[in-house]
Amino acid sequence: MISHIEPKDNVVFPCTAEVEGETFRFTLMDGSEKDLLERFGAGLEGADRVFMRMDLTNAKCIEDWAENVVAGRTRSVLVWNGAGDMVGFASLHQNKLLWTRHIGEMRIFLLGQYRMRGLGRLVAGMVLGLARTESLQIVFVNIPRLQPEIQEVLRHMGFQAEALLADWLIDPEGNTHDMIVMAYRFKERALAGGD
């Protein structure tokens, strides 16, 4: 059984970790990675792009992402395999000027062959550590309703379902899908003996 996730505090980037016998490297984006992200996006299969919030084949999306990193609204961890290939990323998004400044959004994407191995859990812990460093109280994720296996993993990691939004997502083909919002609440986790 998957246990609640513990935020990884004081991670110094770049860093490495071993998952299932393979060493991975983790780096923080600085905004200069636009060409790298364009190449990564161009190599994605259609199935991988269906539920990505941003279209990594669109240079404007990548430009916006890089601008948000430089402005401090986004902190992104890039994930590299032992061969030096980028295999995914995890991001924390927040706006420190809004009345929701205590809330951040976490987004994680890993190439298919790197999913369900514990790598996503590891990088989620890193992002939650970044969130705690920013004094965030809540971190949420948006999950397509038709991905119950991801919802279950997040539930076991300490996230709770907060809302179901009908027809909230639209895929590249124009089909709408329901979205579930799940949240990790630091105060509740602390009271329950976590964090």
PDB file of C-alpha atoms in Angstrom:
ATOM      1  CA  MET A   1       0.000   0.000   0.000  1.00  0.00           C
ATOM      2  CA  ILE A   2       1.167   3.517  -0.784  1.00  0.00           C
ATOM      3  CA  SER A   3       1.688   5.660   2.305  1.00  0.00           C
ATOM      4  CA  HIS A   4       1.172   9.376   2.704  1.00  0.00           C
ATOM      5  CA  ILE A   5       3.848  11.425   0.999  1.00  0.00           C
ATOM      6  CA  GLU A   6       6.292  13.427   3.039  1.00  0.00           C
ATOM      7  CA  PRO A   7       7.472  16.742   1.601  1.00  0.00           C
ATOM      8  CA  LYS A   8      11.182  16.709   0.801  1.00  0.00           C
ATOM      9  CA  ASP A   9      12.489  19.776   2.601  1.00  0.00           C
ATOM     10  CA  ASN A  10      15.816  21.481   1.940  1.00  0.00           C
ATOM     11  CA  VAL A  11      16.501  19.696  -1.355  1.00  0.00           C
ATOM     12  CA  VAL A  12      19.528  21.247  -3.034  1.00  0.00           C
ATOM     13  CA  PHE A  13      19.298  21.192  -6.811  1.00  0.00           C
ATOM     14  CA  PRO A  14      20.731  19.665  -8.875  1.00  0.00           C
ATOM     15  CA  CYS A  15      20.445  16.355  -7.053  1.00  0.00           C
ATOM     16  CA  THR A  16      20.212  12.655  -7.839  1.00  0.00           C
ATOM     17  CA  ALA A  17      18.141   9.771  -6.511  1.00  0.00           C
ATOM     18  CA  GLU A  18      17.849   6.097  -7.305  1.00  0.00           C
ATOM     19  CA  VAL A  19      14.474   4.605  -8.222  1.00  0.00           C
ATOM     20  CA  GLU A  20      14.188   0.884  -8.959  1.00  0.00           C
ATOM     21  CA  GLY A  21      17.918   0.603  -9.581  1.00  0.00           C
ATOM     22  CA  GLU A  22      18.095   3.561 -11.988  1.00  0.00           C
ATOM     23  CA  THR A  23      19.712   6.873 -11.103  1.00  0.00           C
ATOM     24  CA  PHE A  24      17.783  10.028 -11.946  1.00  0.00           C
ATOM     25  CA  ARG A  25      18.960  13.631 -11.849  1.00  0.00           C
ATOM     26  CA  PHE A  26      16.716  16.534 -10.862  1.00  0.00           C
ATOM     27  CA  THR A  27      17.374  20.150 -11.844  1.00  0.00           C
ATOM     28  CA  LEU A  28      15.461  23.378 -11.291  1.00  0.00           C
ATOM     29  CA  MET A  29      14.455  25.337 -14.376  1.00  0.00           C
ATOM     30  CA  ASP A  30      15.898  28.822 -14.696  1.00  0.00           C
ATOM     31  CA  GLY A  31      13.948  29.901 -17.795  1.00  0.00           C
ATOM     32  CA  SER A  32      16.696  29.191 -20.328  1.00  0.00           C
ATOM     33  CA  GLU A  33      15.351  25.735 -21.272  1.00  0.00           C
ATOM     34  CA  LYS A  34      12.959  26.754 -24.071  1.00  0.00           C
ATOM     35  CA  ASP A  35      14.777  24.811 -26.815  1.00  0.00           C
ATOM     36  CA  LEU A  36      14.994  21.736 -24.593  1.00  0.00           C
ATOM     37  CA  LEU A  37      11.262  21.887 -23.828  1.00  0.00           C
ATOM     38  CA  GLU A  38      10.395  22.333 -27.506  1.00  0.00           C
ATOM     39  CA  ARG A  39      12.415  19.198 -28.365  1.00  0.00           C
ATOM     40  CA  PHE A  40      10.797  17.315 -25.493  1.00  0.00           C
ATOM     41  CA  GLY A  41       7.306  18.380 -26.608  1.00  0.00           C
ATOM     42  CA  ALA A  42       7.988  17.458 -30.234  1.00  0.00           C
ATOM     43  CA  GLY A  43       8.909  13.925 -29.162  1.00  0.00           C
ATOM     44  CA  LEU A  44       5.706  13.263 -27.223  1.00  0.00           C
ATOM     45  CA  GLU A  45       3.195  10.739 -28.492  1.00  0.00           C
ATOM     46  CA  GLY A  46      -0.415  11.822 -28.984  1.00  0.00           C
ATOM     47  CA  ALA A  47      -1.608   9.858 -25.945  1.00  0.00           C
ATOM     48  CA  ASP A  48       0.896  11.703 -23.746  1.00  0.00           C
ATOM     49  CA  ARG A  49      -0.327  15.092 -24.955  1.00  0.00           C
ATOM     50  CA  VAL A  50      -4.051  14.462 -24.408  1.00  0.00           C
ATOM     51  CA  PHE A  51      -4.173  15.583 -20.780  1.00  0.00           C
ATOM     52  CA  MET A  52      -1.228  17.947 -20.608  1.00  0.00           C
ATOM     53  CA  ARG A  53      -2.416  21.313 -19.407  1.00  0.00           C
ATOM     54  CA  MET A  54       0.039  23.074 -21.721  1.00  0.00           C
ATOM     55  CA  ASP A  55       0.703  22.196 -25.331  1.00  0.00           C
ATOM     56  CA  LEU A  56       4.456  21.652 -25.410  1.00  0.00           C
ATOM     57  CA  THR A  57       4.368  21.692 -29.194  1.00  0.00           C
ATOM     58  CA  ASN A  58       3.330  25.366 -29.005  1.00  0.00           C
ATOM     59  CA  ALA A  59       6.290  27.762 -28.668  1.00  0.00           C
ATOM     60  CA  LYS A  60       4.059  30.397 -27.008  1.00  0.00           C
ATOM     61  CA  CYS A  61       3.141  27.977 -24.195  1.00  0.00           C
ATOM     62  CA  ILE A  62       6.815  27.244 -23.586  1.00  0.00           C
ATOM     63  CA  GLU A  63       7.653  30.965 -23.665  1.00  0.00           C
ATOM     64  CA  ASP A  64       4.939  31.655 -21.055  1.00  0.00           C
ATOM     65  CA  TRP A  65       6.251  28.824 -18.878  1.00  0.00           C
ATOM     66  CA  ALA A  66       9.805  30.204 -19.027  1.00  0.00           C
ATOM     67  CA  GLU A  67       8.559  33.729 -18.227  1.00  0.00           C
ATOM     68  CA  ASN A  68       6.675  32.409 -15.187  1.00  0.00           C
ATOM     69  CA  VAL A  69       9.828  30.636 -13.982  1.00  0.00           C
ATOM     70  CA  VAL A  70      11.889  33.822 -14.330  1.00  0.00           C
ATOM     71  CA  ALA A  71       9.155  35.867 -12.583  1.00  0.00           C
ATOM     72  CA  GLY A  72       9.010  33.403  -9.663  1.00  0.00           C
ATOM     73  CA  ARG A  73       5.407  32.348 -10.279  1.00  0.00           C
ATOM     74  CA  THR A  74       6.500  28.832 -11.257  1.00  0.00           C
ATOM     75  CA  ARG A  75       9.181  26.532  -9.884  1.00  0.00           C
ATOM     76  CA  SER A  76       9.811  23.546 -12.119  1.00  0.00           C
ATOM     77  CA  VAL A  77      11.892  20.448 -11.487  1.00  0.00           C
ATOM     78  CA  LEU A  78      13.178  18.701 -14.616  1.00  0.00           C
ATOM     79  CA  VAL A  79      13.719  14.933 -14.403  1.00  0.00           C
ATOM     80  CA  TRP A  80      16.606  13.269 -16.278  1.00  0.00           C
ATOM     81  CA  ASN A  81      17.412   9.578 -16.663  1.00  0.00           C
ATOM     82  CA  GLY A  82      20.889   8.090 -16.358  1.00  0.00           C
ATOM     83  CA  ALA A  83      21.512   8.527 -20.103  1.00  0.00           C
ATOM     84  CA  GLY A  84      20.975  12.277 -19.755  1.00  0.00           C
ATOM     85  CA  ASP A  85      17.551  12.373 -21.425  1.00  0.00           C
ATOM     86  CA  MET A  86      14.760  14.503 -20.008  1.00  0.00           C
ATOM     87  CA  VAL A  87      11.963  12.111 -18.996  1.00  0.00           C
ATOM     88  CA  GLY A  88       9.555  14.466 -17.249  1.00  0.00           C
ATOM     89  CA  PHE A  89       8.963  17.457 -15.047  1.00  0.00           C
ATOM     90  CA  ALA A  90       7.072  18.644 -12.006  1.00  0.00           C
ATOM     91  CA  SER A  91       5.995  22.210 -11.356  1.00  0.00           C
ATOM     92  CA  LEU A  92       4.620  24.329  -8.558  1.00  0.00           C
ATOM     93  CA  HIS A  93       2.536  27.290  -9.723  1.00  0.00           C
ATOM     94  CA  GLN A  94       1.388  30.130  -7.502  1.00  0.00           C
ATOM     95  CA  ASN A  95       0.506  33.797  -7.672  1.00  0.00           C
ATOM     96  CA  LYS A  96       1.746  35.652  -4.613  1.00  0.00           C
ATOM     97  CA  LEU A  97      -0.406  38.709  -5.355  1.00  0.00           C
ATOM     98  CA  LEU A  98      -3.859  37.109  -5.282  1.00  0.00           C
ATOM     99  CA  TRP A  99      -6.148  36.231  -2.392  1.00  0.00           C
ATOM    100  CA  THR A 100      -5.283  32.603  -3.169  1.00  0.00           C
ATOM    101  CA  ARG A 101      -1.582  33.261  -2.474  1.00  0.00           C
ATOM    102  CA  HIS A 102      -1.642  30.502   0.169  1.00  0.00           C
ATOM    103  CA  ILE A 103      -2.488  27.938  -2.545  1.00  0.00           C
ATOM    104  CA  GLY A 104      -0.247  26.418  -5.195  1.00  0.00           C
ATOM    105  CA  GLU A 105      -0.907  24.082  -8.085  1.00  0.00           C
ATOM    106  CA  MET A 106       1.257  21.033  -8.696  1.00  0.00           C
ATOM    107  CA  ARG A 107       1.654  19.551 -12.161  1.00  0.00           C
ATOM    108  CA  ILE A 108       3.629  16.386 -12.862  1.00  0.00           C
ATOM    109  CA  PHE A 109       4.365  14.701 -16.154  1.00  0.00           C
ATOM    110  CA  LEU A 110       6.530  11.636 -16.775  1.00  0.00           C
ATOM    111  CA  LEU A 111       7.010   9.682 -19.975  1.00  0.00           C
ATOM    112  CA  GLY A 112       4.976   6.465 -19.951  1.00  0.00           C
ATOM    113  CA  GLN A 113       7.825   4.071 -19.205  1.00  0.00           C
ATOM    114  CA  TYR A 114       8.697   6.046 -16.053  1.00  0.00           C
ATOM    115  CA  ARG A 115       5.222   6.032 -14.504  1.00  0.00           C
ATOM    116  CA  MET A 116       4.040   3.802 -11.649  1.00  0.00           C
ATOM    117  CA  ARG A 117       7.614   3.213 -10.470  1.00  0.00           C
ATOM    118  CA  GLY A 118       7.751   5.670  -7.572  1.00  0.00           C
ATOM    119  CA  LEU A 119       9.462   8.437  -9.544  1.00  0.00           C
ATOM    120  CA  GLY A 120       6.320  10.596  -9.593  1.00  0.00           C
ATOM    121  CA  ARG A 121       5.944  10.159  -5.848  1.00  0.00           C
ATOM    122  CA  LEU A 122       9.565  11.221  -5.345  1.00  0.00           C
ATOM    123  CA  VAL A 123       9.252  14.349  -7.467  1.00  0.00           C
ATOM    124  CA  ALA A 124       5.870  15.165  -5.855  1.00  0.00           C
ATOM    125  CA  GLY A 125       7.652  15.161  -2.495  1.00  0.00           C
ATOM    126  CA  MET A 126      10.198  17.604  -3.904  1.00  0.00           C
ATOM    127  CA  VAL A 127       7.438  19.919  -5.134  1.00  0.00           C
ATOM    128  CA  LEU A 128       5.621  19.735  -1.784  1.00  0.00           C
ATOM    129  CA  GLY A 129       8.924  20.642  -0.127  1.00  0.00           C
ATOM    130  CA  LEU A 130       9.183  23.685  -2.404  1.00  0.00           C
ATOM    131  CA  ALA A 131       5.578  24.559  -1.494  1.00  0.00           C
ATOM    132  CA  ARG A 132       6.304  24.388   2.207  1.00  0.00           C
ATOM    133  CA  THR A 133       9.380  26.587   1.670  1.00  0.00           C
ATOM    134  CA  GLU A 134       7.022  29.140   0.074  1.00  0.00           C
ATOM    135  CA  SER A 135       4.735  28.866   3.162  1.00  0.00           C
ATOM    136  CA  LEU A 136       1.857  27.522   1.090  1.00  0.00           C
ATOM    137  CA  GLN A 137      -0.997  25.948   3.028  1.00  0.00           C
ATOM    138  CA  ILE A 138      -2.626  23.987   0.205  1.00  0.00           C
ATOM    139  CA  VAL A 139      -1.313  22.372  -2.967  1.00  0.00           C
ATOM    140  CA  PHE A 140      -3.858  21.158  -5.495  1.00  0.00           C
ATOM    141  CA  VAL A 141      -3.790  19.018  -8.606  1.00  0.00           C
ATOM    142  CA  ASN A 142      -6.274  18.766 -11.465  1.00  0.00           C
ATOM    143  CA  ILE A 143      -6.970  15.201 -12.595  1.00  0.00           C
ATOM    144  CA  PRO A 144      -9.198  14.045 -15.452  1.00  0.00           C
ATOM    145  CA  ARG A 145     -12.084  12.065 -13.951  1.00  0.00           C
ATOM    146  CA  LEU A 146     -11.380   9.206 -16.352  1.00  0.00           C
ATOM    147  CA  GLN A 147      -8.003   8.566 -14.676  1.00  0.00           C
ATOM    148  CA  PRO A 148      -9.148   6.905 -11.428  1.00  0.00           C
ATOM    149  CA  GLU A 149      -5.814   5.125 -10.945  1.00  0.00           C
ATOM    150  CA  ILE A 150      -4.042   8.483 -10.589  1.00  0.00           C
ATOM    151  CA  GLN A 151      -6.735   9.708  -8.202  1.00  0.00           C
ATOM    152  CA  GLU A 152      -6.195   6.612  -6.068  1.00  0.00           C
ATOM    153  CA  VAL A 153      -2.421   7.115  -5.952  1.00  0.00           C
ATOM    154  CA  LEU A 154      -2.901  10.762  -4.946  1.00  0.00           C
ATOM    155  CA  ARG A 155      -5.435   9.782  -2.271  1.00  0.00           C
ATOM    156  CA  HIS A 156      -2.916   7.380  -0.755  1.00  0.00           C
ATOM    157  CA  MET A 157      -0.306  10.142  -0.844  1.00  0.00           C
ATOM    158  CA  GLY A 158      -2.499  12.398   1.317  1.00  0.00           C
ATOM    159  CA  PHE A 159      -4.449  14.362  -1.286  1.00  0.00           C
ATOM    160  CA  GLN A 160      -8.220  14.686  -0.833  1.00  0.00           C
ATOM    161  CA  ALA A 161     -10.895  15.224  -3.462  1.00  0.00           C
ATOM    162  CA  GLU A 162     -12.193  18.792  -3.264  1.00  0.00           C
ATOM    163  CA  ALA A 163     -14.398  19.256  -6.328  1.00  0.00           C
ATOM    164  CA  LEU A 164     -15.786  17.624  -9.451  1.00  0.00           C
ATOM    165  CA  LEU A 165     -16.095  20.021 -12.392  1.00  0.00           C
ATOM    166  CA  ALA A 166     -18.164  18.793 -15.336  1.00  0.00           C
ATOM    167  CA  ASP A 167     -16.776  19.327 -18.852  1.00  0.00           C
ATOM    168  CA  TRP A 168     -13.894  21.381 -17.430  1.00  0.00           C
ATOM    169  CA  LEU A 169     -11.105  19.978 -19.626  1.00  0.00           C
ATOM    170  CA  ILE A 170     -10.894  19.910 -23.398  1.00  0.00           C
ATOM    171  CA  ASP A 171      -8.517  17.584 -25.230  1.00  0.00           C
ATOM    172  CA  PRO A 172      -6.693  18.343 -28.500  1.00  0.00           C
ATOM    173  CA  GLU A 173      -9.569  16.782 -30.483  1.00  0.00           C
ATOM    174  CA  GLY A 174     -12.121  19.109 -28.863  1.00  0.00           C
ATOM    175  CA  ASN A 175     -13.744  16.536 -26.536  1.00  0.00           C
ATOM    176  CA  THR A 176     -14.620  17.757 -23.055  1.00  0.00           C
ATOM    177  CA  HIS A 177     -13.907  15.780 -19.887  1.00  0.00           C
ATOM    178  CA  ASP A 178     -14.796  16.118 -16.220  1.00  0.00           C
ATOM    179  CA  MET A 179     -12.032  17.237 -13.880  1.00  0.00           C
ATOM    180  CA  ILE A 180     -11.422  16.368 -10.247  1.00  0.00           C
ATOM    181  CA  VAL A 181      -9.570  18.831  -8.030  1.00  0.00           C
ATOM    182  CA  MET A 182      -7.557  17.154  -5.266  1.00  0.00           C
ATOM    183  CA  ALA A 183      -5.690  18.997  -2.514  1.00  0.00           C
ATOM    184  CA  TYR A 184      -2.864  18.375  -0.072  1.00  0.00           C
ATOM    185  CA  ARG A 185      -3.478  20.469   3.054  1.00  0.00           C
ATOM    186  CA  PHE A 186      -0.362  21.018   5.147  1.00  0.00           C
ATOM    187  CA  LYS A 187      -2.241  22.022   8.328  1.00  0.00           C
ATOM    188  CA  GLU A 188      -4.481  18.943   8.250  1.00  0.00           C
ATOM    189  CA  ARG A 189      -1.496  16.692   7.557  1.00  0.00           C
ATOM    190  CA  ALA A 190       0.370  18.207  10.520  1.00  0.00           C
ATOM    191  CA  LEU A 191      -2.629  17.670  12.818  1.00  0.00           C
ATOM    192  CA  ALA A 192      -2.913  14.068  11.626  1.00  0.00           C
ATOM    193  CA  GLY A 193       0.719  13.424  12.521  1.00  0.00           C
ATOM    194  CA  GLY A 194       2.179  13.781   9.011  1.00  0.00           C
ATOM    195  CA  ASP A 195       4.500  16.649   8.035  1.00  0.00           C
TER     196      ASP A 195
END
